[in-house]
XYZ file of C-alpha atoms in Angstrom:
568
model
C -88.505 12.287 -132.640
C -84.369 11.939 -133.116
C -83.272 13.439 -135.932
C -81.599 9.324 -136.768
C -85.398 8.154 -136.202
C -86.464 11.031 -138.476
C -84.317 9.629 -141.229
C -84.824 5.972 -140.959
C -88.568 6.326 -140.387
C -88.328 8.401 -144.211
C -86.138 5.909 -145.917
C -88.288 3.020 -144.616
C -91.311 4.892 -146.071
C -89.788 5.434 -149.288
C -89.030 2.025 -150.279
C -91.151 -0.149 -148.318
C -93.626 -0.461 -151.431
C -90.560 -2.110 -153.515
C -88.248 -4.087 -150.888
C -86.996 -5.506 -154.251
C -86.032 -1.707 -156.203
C -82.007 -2.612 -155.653
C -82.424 -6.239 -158.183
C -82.553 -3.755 -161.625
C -81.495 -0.297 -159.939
C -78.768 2.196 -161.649
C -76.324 2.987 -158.854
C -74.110 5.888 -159.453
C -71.012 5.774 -157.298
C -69.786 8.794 -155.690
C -66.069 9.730 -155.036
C -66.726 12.118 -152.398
C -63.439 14.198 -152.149
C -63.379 14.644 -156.155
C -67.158 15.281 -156.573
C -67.858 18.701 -155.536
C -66.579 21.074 -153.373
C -68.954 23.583 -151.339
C -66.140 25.402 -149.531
C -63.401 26.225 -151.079
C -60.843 23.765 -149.892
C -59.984 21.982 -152.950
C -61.946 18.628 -151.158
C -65.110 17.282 -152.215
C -67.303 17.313 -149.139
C -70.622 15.843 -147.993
C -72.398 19.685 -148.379
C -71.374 19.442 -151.997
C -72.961 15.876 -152.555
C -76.261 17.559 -150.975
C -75.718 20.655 -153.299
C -75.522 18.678 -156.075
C -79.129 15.932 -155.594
C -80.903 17.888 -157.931
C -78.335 17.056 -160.753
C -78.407 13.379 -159.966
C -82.142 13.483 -159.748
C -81.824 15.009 -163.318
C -79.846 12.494 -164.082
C -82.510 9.583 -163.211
C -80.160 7.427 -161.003
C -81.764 5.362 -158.556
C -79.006 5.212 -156.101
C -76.129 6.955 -155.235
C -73.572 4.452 -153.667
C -70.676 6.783 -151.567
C -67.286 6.041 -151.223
C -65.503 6.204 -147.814
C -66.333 9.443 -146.078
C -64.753 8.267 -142.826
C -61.623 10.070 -140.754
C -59.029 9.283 -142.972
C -55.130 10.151 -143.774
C -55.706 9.110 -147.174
C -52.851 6.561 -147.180
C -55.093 4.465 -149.655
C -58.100 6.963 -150.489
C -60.275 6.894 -147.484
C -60.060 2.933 -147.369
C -57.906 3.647 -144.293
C -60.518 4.561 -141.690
C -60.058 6.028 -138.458
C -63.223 6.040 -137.379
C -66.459 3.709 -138.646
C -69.067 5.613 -137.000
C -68.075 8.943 -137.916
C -67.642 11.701 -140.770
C -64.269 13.101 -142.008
C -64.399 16.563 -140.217
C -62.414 17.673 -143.705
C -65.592 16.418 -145.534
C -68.384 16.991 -142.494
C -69.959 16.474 -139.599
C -72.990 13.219 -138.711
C -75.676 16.039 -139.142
C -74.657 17.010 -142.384
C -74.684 13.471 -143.867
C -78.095 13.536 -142.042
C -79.229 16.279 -144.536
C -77.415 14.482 -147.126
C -79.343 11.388 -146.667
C -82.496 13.611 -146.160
C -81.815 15.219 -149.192
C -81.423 12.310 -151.437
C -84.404 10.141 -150.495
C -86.138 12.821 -150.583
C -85.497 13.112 -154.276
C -86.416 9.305 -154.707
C -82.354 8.392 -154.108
C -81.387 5.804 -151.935
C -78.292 5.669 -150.259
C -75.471 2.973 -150.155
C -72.986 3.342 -147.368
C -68.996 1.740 -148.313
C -68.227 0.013 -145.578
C -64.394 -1.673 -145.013
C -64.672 -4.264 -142.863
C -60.956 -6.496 -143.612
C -58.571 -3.578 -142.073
C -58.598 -0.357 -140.298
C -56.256 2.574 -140.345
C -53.248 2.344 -138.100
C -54.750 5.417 -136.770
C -57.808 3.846 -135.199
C -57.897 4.111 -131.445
C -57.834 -0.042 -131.579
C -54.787 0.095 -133.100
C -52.735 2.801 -131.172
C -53.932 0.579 -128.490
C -52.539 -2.735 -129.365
C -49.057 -0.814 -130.093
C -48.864 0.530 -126.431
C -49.996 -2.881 -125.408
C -48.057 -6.296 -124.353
C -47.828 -9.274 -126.435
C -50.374 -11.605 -126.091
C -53.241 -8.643 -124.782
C -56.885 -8.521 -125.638
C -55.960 -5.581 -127.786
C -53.124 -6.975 -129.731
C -55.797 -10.055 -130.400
C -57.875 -7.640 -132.224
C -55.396 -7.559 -135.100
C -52.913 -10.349 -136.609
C -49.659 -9.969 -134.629
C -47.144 -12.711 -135.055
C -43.583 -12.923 -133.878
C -41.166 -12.891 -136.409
C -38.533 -15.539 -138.111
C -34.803 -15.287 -137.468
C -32.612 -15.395 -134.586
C -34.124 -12.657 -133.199
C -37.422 -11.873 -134.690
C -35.890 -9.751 -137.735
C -37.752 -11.567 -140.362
C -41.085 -11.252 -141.235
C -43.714 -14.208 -140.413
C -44.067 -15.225 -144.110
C -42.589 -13.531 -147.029
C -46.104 -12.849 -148.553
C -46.507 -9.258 -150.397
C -49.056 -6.708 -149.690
C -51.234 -5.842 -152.830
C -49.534 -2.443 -153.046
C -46.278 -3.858 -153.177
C -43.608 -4.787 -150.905
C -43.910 -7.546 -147.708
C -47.809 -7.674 -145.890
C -45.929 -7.890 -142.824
C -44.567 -4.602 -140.662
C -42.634 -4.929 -137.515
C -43.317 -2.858 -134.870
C -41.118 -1.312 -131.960
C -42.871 -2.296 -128.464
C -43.286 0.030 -126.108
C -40.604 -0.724 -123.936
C -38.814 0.549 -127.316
C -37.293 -2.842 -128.053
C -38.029 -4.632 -131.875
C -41.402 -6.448 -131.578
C -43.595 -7.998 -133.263
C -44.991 -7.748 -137.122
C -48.610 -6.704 -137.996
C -50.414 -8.284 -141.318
C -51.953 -5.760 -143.965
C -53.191 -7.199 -147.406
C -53.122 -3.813 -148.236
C -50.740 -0.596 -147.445
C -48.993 -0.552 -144.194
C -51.467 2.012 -142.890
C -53.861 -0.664 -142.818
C -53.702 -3.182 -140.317
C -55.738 -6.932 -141.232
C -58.624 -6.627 -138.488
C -58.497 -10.555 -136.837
C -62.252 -11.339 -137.980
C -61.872 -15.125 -135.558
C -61.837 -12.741 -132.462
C -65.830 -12.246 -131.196
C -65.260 -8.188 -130.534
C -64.480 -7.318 -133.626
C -67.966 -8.993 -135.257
C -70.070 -7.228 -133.125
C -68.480 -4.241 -133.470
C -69.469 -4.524 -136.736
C -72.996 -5.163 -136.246
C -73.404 -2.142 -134.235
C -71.734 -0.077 -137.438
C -73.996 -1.753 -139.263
C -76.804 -0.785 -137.886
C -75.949 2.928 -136.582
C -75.782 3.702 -140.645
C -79.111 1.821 -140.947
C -80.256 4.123 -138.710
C -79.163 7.111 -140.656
C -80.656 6.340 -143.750
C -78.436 4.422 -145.388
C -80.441 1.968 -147.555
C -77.263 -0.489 -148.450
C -73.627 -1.173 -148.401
C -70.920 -1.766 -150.423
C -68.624 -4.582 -149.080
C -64.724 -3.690 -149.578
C -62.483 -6.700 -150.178
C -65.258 -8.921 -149.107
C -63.599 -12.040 -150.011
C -60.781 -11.267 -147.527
C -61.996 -11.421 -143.966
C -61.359 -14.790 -142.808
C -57.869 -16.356 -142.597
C -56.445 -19.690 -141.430
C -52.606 -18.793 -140.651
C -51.944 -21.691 -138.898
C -48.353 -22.323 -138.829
C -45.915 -23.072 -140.675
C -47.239 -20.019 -142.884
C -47.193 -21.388 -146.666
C -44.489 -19.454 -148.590
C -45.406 -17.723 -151.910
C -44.047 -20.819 -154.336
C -46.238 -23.011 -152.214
C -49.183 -20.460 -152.605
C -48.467 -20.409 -156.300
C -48.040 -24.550 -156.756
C -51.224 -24.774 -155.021
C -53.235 -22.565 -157.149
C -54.877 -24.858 -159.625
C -57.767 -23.164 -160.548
C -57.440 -20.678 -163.802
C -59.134 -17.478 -161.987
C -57.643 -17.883 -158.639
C -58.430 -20.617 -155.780
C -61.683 -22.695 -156.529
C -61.642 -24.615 -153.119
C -61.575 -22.239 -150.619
C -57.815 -23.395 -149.075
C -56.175 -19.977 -150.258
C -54.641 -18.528 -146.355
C -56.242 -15.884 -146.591
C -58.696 -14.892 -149.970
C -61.847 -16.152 -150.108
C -62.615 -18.955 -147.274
C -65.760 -20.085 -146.970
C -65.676 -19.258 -143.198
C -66.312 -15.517 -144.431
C -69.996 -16.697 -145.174
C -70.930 -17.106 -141.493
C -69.860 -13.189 -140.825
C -72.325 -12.171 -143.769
C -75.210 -14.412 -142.490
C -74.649 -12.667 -139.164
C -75.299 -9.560 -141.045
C -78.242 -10.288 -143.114
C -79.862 -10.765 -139.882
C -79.335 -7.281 -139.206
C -80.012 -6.310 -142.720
C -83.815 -7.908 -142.052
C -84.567 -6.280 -138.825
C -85.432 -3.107 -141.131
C -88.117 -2.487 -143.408
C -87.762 -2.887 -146.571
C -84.327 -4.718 -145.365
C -81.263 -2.856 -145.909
C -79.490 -4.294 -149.017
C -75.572 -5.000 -149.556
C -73.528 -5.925 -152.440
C -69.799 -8.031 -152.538
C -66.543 -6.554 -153.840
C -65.349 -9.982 -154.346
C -62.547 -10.893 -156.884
C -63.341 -14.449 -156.811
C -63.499 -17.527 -158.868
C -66.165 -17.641 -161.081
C -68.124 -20.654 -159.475
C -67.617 -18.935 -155.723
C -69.038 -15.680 -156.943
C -72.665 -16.858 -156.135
C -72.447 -17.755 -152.018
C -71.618 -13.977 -151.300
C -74.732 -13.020 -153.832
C -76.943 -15.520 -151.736
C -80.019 -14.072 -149.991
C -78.958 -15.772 -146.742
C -75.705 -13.144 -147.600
C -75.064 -10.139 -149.115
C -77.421 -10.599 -151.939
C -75.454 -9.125 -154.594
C -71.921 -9.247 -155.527
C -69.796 -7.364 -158.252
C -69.847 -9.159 -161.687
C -66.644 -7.457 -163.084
C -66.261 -9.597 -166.195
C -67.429 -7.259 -168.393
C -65.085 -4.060 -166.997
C -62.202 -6.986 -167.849
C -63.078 -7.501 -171.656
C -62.352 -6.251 -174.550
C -65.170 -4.084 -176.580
C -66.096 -7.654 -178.506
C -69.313 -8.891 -179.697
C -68.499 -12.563 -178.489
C -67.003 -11.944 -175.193
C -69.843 -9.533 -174.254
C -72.588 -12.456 -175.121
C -70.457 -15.005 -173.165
C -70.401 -12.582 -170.518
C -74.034 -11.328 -170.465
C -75.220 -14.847 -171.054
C -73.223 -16.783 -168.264
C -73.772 -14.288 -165.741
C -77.817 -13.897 -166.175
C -77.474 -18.525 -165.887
C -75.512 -17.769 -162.282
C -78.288 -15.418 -161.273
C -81.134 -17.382 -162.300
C -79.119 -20.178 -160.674
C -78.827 -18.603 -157.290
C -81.921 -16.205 -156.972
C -79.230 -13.313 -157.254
C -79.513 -10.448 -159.593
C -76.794 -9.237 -161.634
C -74.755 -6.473 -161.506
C -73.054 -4.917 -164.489
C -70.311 -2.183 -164.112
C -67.965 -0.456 -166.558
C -65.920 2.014 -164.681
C -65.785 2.888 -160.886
C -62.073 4.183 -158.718
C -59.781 1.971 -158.923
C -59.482 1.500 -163.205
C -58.995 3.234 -166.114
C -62.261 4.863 -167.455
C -63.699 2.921 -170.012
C -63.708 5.825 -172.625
C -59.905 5.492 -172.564
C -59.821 2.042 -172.904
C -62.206 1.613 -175.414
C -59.723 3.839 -177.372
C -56.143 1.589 -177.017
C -55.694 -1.232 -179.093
C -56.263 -4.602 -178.130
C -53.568 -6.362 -176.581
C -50.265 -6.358 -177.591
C -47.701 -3.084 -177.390
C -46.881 -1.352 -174.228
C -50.824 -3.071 -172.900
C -49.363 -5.448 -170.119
C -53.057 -6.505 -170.008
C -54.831 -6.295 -172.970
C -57.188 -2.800 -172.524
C -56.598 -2.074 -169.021
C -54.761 0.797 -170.144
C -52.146 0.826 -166.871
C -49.474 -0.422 -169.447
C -50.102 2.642 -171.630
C -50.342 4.800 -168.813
C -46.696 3.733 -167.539
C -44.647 4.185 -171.178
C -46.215 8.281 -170.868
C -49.589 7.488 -172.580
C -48.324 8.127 -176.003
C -50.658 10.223 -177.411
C -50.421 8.268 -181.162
C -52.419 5.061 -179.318
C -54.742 6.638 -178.127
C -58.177 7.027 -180.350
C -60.318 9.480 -178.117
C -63.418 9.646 -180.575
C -63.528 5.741 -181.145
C -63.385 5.275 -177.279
C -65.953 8.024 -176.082
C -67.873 6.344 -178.937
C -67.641 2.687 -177.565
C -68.190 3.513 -174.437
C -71.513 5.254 -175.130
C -72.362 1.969 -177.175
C -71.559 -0.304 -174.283
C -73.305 1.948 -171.360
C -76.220 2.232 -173.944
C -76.069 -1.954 -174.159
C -76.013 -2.437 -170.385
C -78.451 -0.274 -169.180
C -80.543 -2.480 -171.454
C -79.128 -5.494 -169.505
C -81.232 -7.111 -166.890
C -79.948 -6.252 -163.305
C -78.369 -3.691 -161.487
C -76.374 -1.303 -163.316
C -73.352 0.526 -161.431
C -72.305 3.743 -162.881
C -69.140 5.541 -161.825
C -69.173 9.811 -161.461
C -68.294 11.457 -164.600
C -69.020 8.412 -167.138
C -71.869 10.507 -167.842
C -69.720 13.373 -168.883
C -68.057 10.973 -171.625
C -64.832 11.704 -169.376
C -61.344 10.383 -170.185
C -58.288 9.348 -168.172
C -56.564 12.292 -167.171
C -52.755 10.896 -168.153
C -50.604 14.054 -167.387
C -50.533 14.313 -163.427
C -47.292 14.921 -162.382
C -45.421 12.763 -160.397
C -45.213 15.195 -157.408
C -49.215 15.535 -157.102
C -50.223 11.839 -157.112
C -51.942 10.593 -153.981
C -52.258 7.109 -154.594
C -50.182 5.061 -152.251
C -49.853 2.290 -155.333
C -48.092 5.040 -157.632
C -44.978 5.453 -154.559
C -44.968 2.011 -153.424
C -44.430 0.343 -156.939
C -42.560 2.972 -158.918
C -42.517 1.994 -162.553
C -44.612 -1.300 -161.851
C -48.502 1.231 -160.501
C -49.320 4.025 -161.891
C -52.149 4.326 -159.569
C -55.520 5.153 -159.911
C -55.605 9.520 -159.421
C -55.960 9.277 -163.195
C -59.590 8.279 -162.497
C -60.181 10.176 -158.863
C -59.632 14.002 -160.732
C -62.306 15.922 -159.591
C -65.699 16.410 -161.978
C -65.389 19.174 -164.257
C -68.881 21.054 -163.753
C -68.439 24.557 -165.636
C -66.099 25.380 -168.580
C -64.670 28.108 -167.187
C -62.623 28.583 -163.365
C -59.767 27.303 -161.693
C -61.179 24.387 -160.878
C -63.557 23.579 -163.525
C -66.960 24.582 -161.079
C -65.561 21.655 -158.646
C -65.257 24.734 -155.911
C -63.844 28.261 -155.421
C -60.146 27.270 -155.606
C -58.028 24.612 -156.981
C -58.383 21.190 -156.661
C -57.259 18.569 -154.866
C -55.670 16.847 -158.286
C -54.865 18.508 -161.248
C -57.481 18.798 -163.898
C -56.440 19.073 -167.526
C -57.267 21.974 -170.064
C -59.614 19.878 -171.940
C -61.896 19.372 -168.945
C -63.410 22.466 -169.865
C -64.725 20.874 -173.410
C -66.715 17.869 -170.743
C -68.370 20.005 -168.056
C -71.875 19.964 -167.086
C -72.642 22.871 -168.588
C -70.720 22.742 -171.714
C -73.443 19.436 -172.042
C -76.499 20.110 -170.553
C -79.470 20.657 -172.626
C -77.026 19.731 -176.078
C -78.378 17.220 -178.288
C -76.471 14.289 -178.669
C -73.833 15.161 -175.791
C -72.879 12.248 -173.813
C -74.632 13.727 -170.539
C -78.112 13.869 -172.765
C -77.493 10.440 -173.709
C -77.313 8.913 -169.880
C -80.084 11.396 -169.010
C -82.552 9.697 -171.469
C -81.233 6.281 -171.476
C -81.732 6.037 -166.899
C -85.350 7.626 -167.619
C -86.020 5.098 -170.421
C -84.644 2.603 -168.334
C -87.406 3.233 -165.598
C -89.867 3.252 -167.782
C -89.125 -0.327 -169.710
C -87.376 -2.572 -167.026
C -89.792 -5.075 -166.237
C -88.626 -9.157 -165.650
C -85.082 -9.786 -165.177
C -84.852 -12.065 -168.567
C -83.457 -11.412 -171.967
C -83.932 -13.293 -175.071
C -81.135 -13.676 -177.562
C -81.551 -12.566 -181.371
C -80.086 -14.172 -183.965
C -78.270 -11.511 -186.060
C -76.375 -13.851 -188.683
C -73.719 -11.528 -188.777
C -70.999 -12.347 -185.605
C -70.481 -8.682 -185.666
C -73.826 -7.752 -184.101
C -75.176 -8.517 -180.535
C -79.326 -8.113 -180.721
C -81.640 -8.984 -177.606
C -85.389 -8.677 -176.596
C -86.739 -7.787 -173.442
C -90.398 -7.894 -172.118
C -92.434 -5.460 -173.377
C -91.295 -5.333 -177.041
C -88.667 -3.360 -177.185
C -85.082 -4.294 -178.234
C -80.982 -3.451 -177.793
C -78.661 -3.582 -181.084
C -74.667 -3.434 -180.688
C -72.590 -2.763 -184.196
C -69.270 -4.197 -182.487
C -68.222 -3.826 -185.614
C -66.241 -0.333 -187.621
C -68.803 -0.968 -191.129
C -72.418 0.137 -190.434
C -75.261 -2.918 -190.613
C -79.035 -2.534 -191.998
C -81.126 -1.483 -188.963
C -83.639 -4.042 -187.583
C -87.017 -2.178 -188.108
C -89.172 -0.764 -185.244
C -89.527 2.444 -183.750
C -86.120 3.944 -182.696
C -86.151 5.555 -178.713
C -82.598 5.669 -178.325
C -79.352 5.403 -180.141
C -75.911 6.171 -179.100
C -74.590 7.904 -182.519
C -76.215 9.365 -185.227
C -78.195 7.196 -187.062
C -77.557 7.192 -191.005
C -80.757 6.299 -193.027
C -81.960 2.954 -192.378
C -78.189 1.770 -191.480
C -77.069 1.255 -188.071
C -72.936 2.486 -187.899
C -70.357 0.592 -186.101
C -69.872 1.012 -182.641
C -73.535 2.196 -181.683
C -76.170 0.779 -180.135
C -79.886 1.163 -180.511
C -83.258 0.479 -178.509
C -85.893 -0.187 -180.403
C -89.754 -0.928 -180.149
């Protein structure tokens, strides 16, 4: 037997008995070039994710969900891939991600693939194709290539802007070495908008789909799912039409937006449930969709994808009534739709919730309220910033989700209590973001720094040399093994809260407890036991029961502010 059949024959074994474990699983996303390093090279690698299972099966995860390991440049963190069916020979080679996958299920861990379907890197082999092709080709239709505006062409198509800044339209010089035509990316320039109407580049697709399904990989992660499908029928809308036409108050409701979340897209993901359910247990997937609230639940479907990101609670503030809006509105849509909820704090591409947790709300240099990018841009003044009131939020909140029913998505180092690292200098950012919108991004290295596992050497334990960003002195005070086996340390905390977790979750339902004090979020799940949230700074009389868990110190038969508590 294939080494592939090897795999998928052990994953399929593993889970067949629960085809429903992703609905209420803790899913701990991997960075993989900041994780760990097992040569030397300053990169995080796919040897060092296998080095590194017995930690996460420590840690009591039930998932590990990777992001891009593909050949990359790195013009936007691996989301620029070269090649879908392979490894990045910097982090690996097919059979080491086989004894990666191996590895993990092996320790109970399934595996969740990113995949980035909406653009490929403008060094895929499709792409250096279409430039050394004529207008009009079969290779050229593969990608959105339209001829410019202007006299002669000079203008771009529309004068829409790419996400990280500047126009989503770059001209190219045709091979005859004359001005040609202009390419669309949503995204950097690196990253050509794959044309998702032409029939090649669906099944391609499928087949990526299922060589990973083959390899073990259990899910996948949908990048920009909401951006697939575009109508660009001409005459493009400009961006004051775009902006006229935007009634809704979280982005387009109706499904008209050019390019964002049409509701063709849904016929490309009921193409690849199909594929999803010719394995057993079916493989599972779940939307990064930044999408009105009412369209949230058609990419969660189970004709779809089955889940989809629920990032309302990463967007609010650390507040007793926006968390029970939150929790309560979002359990409703998953009732409502058969989905199951996800619930995510932290992950690549924000600040880490210990920092924000730790700004004030709103207000000041906070362009939006705690995402802590505004702070980050006026130097991260060291005065507004409370580290011990944010590391201690944060454990409160990650205490008061994984209490939540649903799926609970944990990024690396959250476990570690880990901050924002603030003081990268401008000369060792990677983030395409950062260059492109100088003054406007800071980017997002702040969160990428690679994990601090020992106190002590030059790159924290992350490898045998440096690393790949800079880490900060106080890394040393977060490692691993300045936390493991400490009572009370932040790593302890997620340890016993994911094997609690296990051991509790039963029916994805909560019941609301009436607190009388507006301060104080209090629910009940099956089986008797309970979560308590001070939001609050005063401490509150503790409801009684048997305590399993808390997130601070306890003091007496008073529950301080801004802890949580299970109880039974």
């Amino acid at each position: 037997m294939s080494t592939t059949a090897t795999l998928a024959t052990l994953s399929d074994s593993n889970l067949a008995a629960d085809p429903n474990w992703w609905r209420q699983a803790s899913v701990y996303q991997i960075y993989p070039r900041s994780f760990s390093d097992s040569n030397g090279d300053g990169l995080g690698d796919i040897k060092g994710i296998t080095a590194k299972v017995p930690y996460l099966k420590e840690l009591g995860i039930d998932a590990v969900w990777l992001s891009p390991f593909y050949p990359s440049a790195l013009a936007d963190g691996g989301y620029d891939v070269d090649d879908y069916r392979n490894v990045d020979p910097k982090l690996g080679t097919l059979e080491d991600f086989a004894e990666m996958s191996a590895a993990l299920h092996e320790a109970g861990i399934k595996l969740i693939a990113d995949i980035v379907p909406n653009h490929s890197s403008d060094r895929h082999e499709w792409f250096k194709e279409a430039l050394a092709s004529p207008r009009g080709s079969a290779a050229r239709e593969r990608y959105i290539f339209r001829d410019g505006l202007g006299e002669n062409g000079e203008l771009p198509p529309s004068d829409w802007d790419s996400v990280f800044g500047g126009p989503a339209w770059e001209r190219i010089t045709e091979p005859d070495g004359t001005p040609g035509q202009w390419y669309m990316h949503i995204f950097a320039k690196e990253q050509p908008d794959l044309n998702w109407s032409n029939r090649e580049i669906r099944d391609d697709f499928l087949k990526t789909l299922r060589f990973w399904s083959d390899r073990g990989v259990d899910g996948f992660r949908v990048d920009v799912a909401h951006a697939l499908t575009k109508d660009l029928t001409e005459p493009l809308l400009s961006k004051v039409e775009l902006s006229e036409a935007n009634t809704g108050t979280d982005g387009f409701a109706d499904g008209s937006h050019p390019f964002w979340d049409r509701d063709e897209v849904h016929e490309i993901y009921a193409e690849w449930r199909e594929v999803f359910n010719e394995y057993n247990p079916p493989r599972t997937a779940v939307a990064e969709a930044w999408v009105h609230a009412t369209r949230r639940a058609r990419y969660a479907s189970p004709q779809g994808l089955g889940q989809a990101f629920n990032f309302d609670l990463l967007q609010a503030d650390f507040d007793a009534d926006e968390f029970h809006e939150i929790i309560t509105r979002n359990l409703a849509e998953a009732t409502a739709t058969g989905a199951s909820s996800t619930w995510v704090f932290s992950n690549h591409d924000v600040v880490r919730h210990a920092t924000r947790y730790g700004l004030p709300k709103g207000g000041g240099v906070h362009a939006k309220g705690q995402d802590g990018k505004g702070w980050l841009l006026a130097g991260a003044p060291a005065e507004e910033l409370d580290v011990e009131l944010g590391l201690r939020r944060a454990r409160a909140a990650s205490l008061l989700m994984l209490a939540l029913p649903g799926s609970a998505y944990l990024y690396q180092g959250e476990e570690l209590g880990l901050q924002e690292v603030a003081e990268i200098p401008d000369s060792e950012r990677q983030d395409p973001s950062f260059f492109r919108n100088k003054g406007v991004e800071i980017g997002r290295d702040g969160c990428r720094v690679p994990l601090p596992w020992a106190a002590e050497g030059s790159s924290f334990g992350f490898g045998a040399g440096d690393a790949h960003l800079p880490q900060p002195v106080w890394f040393a005070r977060y490692a691993v093994d300045a936390q493991d086996g400490v009572e009370g340390s932040t790593l302890e905390l997620y340890r016993k809260a994911l094997k609690l977790r296990r051991e509790l979750q039963t029916a994805e339902e909560l019941e609301w407890v009436e607190t009388g004090n507006p301060k104080v979020l209090q629910f009940s799940r099956h089986g008797g036991w309970q979560s308590v949230t001070n939001f609050g700074d005063e401490p509150v009389e503790l409801p009684a029961g048997e305590v399993l868990l808390s997130s601070a110190p306890l003091d007496g038969k008073l529950l301080p502010g801004n802890t949580t508590v299970w109880l039974r």
